[in-house]
mmCIF file of C-alpha atoms in Angstrom:
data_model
loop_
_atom_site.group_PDB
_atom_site.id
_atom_site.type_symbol
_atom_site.label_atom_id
_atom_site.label_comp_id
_atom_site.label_asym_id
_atom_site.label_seq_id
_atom_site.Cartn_x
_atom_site.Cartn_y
_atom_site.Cartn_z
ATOM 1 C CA UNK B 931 21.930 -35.353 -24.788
ATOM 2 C CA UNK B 932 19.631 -37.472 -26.756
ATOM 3 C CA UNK B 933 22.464 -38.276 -29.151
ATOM 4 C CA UNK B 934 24.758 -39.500 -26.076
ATOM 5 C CA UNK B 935 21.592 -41.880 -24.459
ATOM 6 C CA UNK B 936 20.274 -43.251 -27.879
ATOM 7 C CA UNK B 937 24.281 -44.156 -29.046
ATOM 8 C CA UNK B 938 24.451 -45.555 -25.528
ATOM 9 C CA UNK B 939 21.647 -48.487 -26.249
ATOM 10 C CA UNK B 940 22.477 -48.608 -30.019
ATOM 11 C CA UNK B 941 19.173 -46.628 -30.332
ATOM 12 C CA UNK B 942 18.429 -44.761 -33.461
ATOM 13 C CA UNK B 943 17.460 -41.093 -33.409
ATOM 14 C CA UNK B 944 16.952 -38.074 -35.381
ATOM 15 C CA UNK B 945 16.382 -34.403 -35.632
ATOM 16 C CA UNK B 946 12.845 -33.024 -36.678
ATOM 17 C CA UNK B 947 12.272 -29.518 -37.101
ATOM 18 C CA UNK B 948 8.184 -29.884 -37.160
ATOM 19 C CA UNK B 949 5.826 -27.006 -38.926
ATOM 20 C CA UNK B 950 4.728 -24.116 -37.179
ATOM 21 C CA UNK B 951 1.817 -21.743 -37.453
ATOM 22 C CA UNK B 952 4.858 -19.005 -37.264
ATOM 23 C CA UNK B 953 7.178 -19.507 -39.962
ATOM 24 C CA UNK B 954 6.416 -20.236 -43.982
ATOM 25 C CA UNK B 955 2.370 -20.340 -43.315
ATOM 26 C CA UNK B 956 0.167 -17.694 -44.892
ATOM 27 C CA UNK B 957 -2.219 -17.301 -41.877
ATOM 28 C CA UNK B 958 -6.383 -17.842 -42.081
ATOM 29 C CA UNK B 959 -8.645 -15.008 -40.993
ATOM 30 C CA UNK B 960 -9.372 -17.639 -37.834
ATOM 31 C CA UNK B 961 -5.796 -17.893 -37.208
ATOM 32 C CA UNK B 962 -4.611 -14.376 -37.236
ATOM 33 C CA UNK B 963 -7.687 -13.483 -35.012
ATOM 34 C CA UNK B 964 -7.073 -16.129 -32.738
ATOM 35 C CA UNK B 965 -3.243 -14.828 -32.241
ATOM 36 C CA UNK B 966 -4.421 -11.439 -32.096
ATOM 37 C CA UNK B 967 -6.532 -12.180 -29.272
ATOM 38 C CA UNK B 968 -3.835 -14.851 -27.127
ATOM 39 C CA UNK B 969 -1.256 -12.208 -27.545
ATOM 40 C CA UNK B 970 -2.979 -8.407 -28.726
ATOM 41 C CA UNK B 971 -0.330 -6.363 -27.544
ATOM 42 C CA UNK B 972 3.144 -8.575 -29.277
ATOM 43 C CA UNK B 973 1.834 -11.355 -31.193
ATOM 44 C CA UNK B 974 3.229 -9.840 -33.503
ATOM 45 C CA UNK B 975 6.800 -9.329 -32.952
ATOM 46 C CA UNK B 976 6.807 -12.918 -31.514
ATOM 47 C CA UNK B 977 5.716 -14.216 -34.602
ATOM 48 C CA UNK B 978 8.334 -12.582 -36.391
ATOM 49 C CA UNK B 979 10.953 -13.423 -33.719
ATOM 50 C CA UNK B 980 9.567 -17.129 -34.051
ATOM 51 C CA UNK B 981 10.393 -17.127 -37.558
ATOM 52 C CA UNK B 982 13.826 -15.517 -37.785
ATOM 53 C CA UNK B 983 15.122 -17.799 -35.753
ATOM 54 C CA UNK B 984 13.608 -20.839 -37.833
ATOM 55 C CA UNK B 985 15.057 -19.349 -40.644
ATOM 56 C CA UNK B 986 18.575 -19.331 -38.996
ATOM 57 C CA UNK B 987 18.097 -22.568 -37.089
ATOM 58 C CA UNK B 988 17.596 -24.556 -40.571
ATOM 59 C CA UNK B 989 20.246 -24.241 -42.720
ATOM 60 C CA UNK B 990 22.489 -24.649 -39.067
ATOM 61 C CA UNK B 991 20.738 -27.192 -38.158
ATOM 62 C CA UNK B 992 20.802 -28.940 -41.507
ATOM 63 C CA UNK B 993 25.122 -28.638 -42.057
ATOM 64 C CA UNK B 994 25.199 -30.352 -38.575
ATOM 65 C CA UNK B 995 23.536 -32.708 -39.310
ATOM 66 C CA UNK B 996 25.671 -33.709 -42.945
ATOM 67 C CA UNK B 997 28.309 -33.104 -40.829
ATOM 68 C CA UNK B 998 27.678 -36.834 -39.719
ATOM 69 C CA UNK B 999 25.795 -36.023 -36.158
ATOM 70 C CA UNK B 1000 22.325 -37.251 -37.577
ATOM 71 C CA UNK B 1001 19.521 -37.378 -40.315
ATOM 72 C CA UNK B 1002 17.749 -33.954 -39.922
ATOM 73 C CA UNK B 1003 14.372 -33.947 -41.147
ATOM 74 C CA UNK B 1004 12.605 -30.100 -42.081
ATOM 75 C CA UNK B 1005 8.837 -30.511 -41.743
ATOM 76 C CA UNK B 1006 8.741 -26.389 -41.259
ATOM 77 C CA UNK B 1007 7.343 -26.046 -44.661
ATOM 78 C CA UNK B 1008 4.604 -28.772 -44.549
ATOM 79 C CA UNK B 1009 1.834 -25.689 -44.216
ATOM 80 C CA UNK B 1010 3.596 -23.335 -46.743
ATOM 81 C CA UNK B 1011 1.323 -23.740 -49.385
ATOM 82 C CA UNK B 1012 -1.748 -23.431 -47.588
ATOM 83 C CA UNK B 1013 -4.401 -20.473 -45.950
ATOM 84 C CA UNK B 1014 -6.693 -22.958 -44.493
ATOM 85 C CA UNK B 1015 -6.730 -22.788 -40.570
ATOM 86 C CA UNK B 1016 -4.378 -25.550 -39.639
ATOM 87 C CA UNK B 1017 -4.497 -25.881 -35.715
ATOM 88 C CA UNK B 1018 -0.668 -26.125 -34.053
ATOM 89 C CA UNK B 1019 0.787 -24.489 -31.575
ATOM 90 C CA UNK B 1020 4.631 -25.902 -32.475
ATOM 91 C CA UNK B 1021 4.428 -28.463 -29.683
ATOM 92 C CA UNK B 1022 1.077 -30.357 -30.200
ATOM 93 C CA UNK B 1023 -1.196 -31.156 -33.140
ATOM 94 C CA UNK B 1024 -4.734 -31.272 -33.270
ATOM 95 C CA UNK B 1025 -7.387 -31.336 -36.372
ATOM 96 C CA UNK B 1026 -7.471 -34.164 -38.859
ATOM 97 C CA UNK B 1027 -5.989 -31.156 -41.803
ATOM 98 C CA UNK B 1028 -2.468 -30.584 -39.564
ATOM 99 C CA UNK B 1029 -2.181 -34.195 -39.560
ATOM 100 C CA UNK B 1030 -2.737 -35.426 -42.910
ATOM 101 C CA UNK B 1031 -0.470 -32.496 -44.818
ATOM 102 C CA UNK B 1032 2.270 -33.852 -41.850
ATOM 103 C CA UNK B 1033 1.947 -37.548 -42.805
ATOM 104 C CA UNK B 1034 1.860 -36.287 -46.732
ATOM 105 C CA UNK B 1035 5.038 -35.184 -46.259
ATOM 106 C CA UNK B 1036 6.696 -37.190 -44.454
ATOM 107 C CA UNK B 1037 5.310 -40.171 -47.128
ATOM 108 C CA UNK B 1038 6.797 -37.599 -49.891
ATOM 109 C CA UNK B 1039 10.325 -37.941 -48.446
ATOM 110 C CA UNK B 1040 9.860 -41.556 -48.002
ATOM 111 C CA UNK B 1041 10.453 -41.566 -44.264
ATOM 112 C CA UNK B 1042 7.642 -44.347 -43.626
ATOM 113 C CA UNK B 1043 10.102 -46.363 -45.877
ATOM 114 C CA UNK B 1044 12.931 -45.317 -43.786
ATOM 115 C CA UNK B 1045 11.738 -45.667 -40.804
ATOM 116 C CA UNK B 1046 10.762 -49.391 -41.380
ATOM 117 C CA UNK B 1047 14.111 -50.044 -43.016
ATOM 118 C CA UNK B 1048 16.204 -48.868 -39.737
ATOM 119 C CA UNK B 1049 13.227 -50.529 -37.900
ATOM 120 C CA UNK B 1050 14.265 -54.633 -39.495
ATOM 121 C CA UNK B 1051 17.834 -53.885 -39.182
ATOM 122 C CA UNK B 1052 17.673 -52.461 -35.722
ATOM 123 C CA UNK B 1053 15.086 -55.728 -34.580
ATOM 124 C CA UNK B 1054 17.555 -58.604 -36.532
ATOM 125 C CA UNK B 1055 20.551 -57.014 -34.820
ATOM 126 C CA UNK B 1056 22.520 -58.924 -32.178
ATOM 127 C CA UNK B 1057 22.082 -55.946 -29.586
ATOM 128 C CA UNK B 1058 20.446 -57.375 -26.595
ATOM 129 C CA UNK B 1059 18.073 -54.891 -24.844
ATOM 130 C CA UNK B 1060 18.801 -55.666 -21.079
ATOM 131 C CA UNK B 1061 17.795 -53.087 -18.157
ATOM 132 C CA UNK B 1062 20.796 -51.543 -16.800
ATOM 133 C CA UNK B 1063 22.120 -52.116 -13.355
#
């Protein structure tokens, strides 16, 4: 769907798999007791469930994508390497930490770069961005 309406209007788009507290993150003491506690009887197995099918989704995800559908970029490893207590909850961020190992990495792959690239070349194009009848 949001292939179809961004091709529509010559809008660019891609595919983000974003970190989550549930797949390549060694937890904190404060994280594992504050999943314990939201979910004390299967935290547990939703965690795990959480990160099989990240695991599957990627590499999936990934061949589609070189297949020529989009640019697919994996954030799901920005908290690997790290115990600290990094507040997410796989939909919204909060806490200055979550936000500066996210905009590490997406400096590290040079998507700031990218993004301002596509950003010229889509402004100094002859699309014109009218509202649709």
């Amino acid at each position: 769907v949001t292939r179809s309406l961004a091709e529509s209007r010559g809008a660019l788009y891609a595919v983000l798999f974003q970190p989550t507290l549930h797949f390549a993150k060694h937890w904190s003491r404060d994280e594992s007791k504050m999943w314990h506690a939201r979910r004390p009887g299967d935290g547990e197995e939703i965690s795990r469930r959480a990160a099989a099918l990240y695991a599957a989704a990627i590499p999936a995800v990934s061949r589609w994508g070189r297949d020529g559908h989009t640019q697919v970029v994996d954030l799901t490893r920005v908290y690997e390497n790290t115990s600290e207590t990094v507040y997410s909850d796989s939909v919204h961020f909060s806490g200055e930490r979550g936000y500066a190992m996210l905009t590490s990495e997406i400096e590290k792959q040079g998507l700031v770069g990218e993004i301002a690239r596509r950003y010229r070349d889509w402004e100094s194009s002859p699309v014109t961005w009218a509202p649709q009848p």
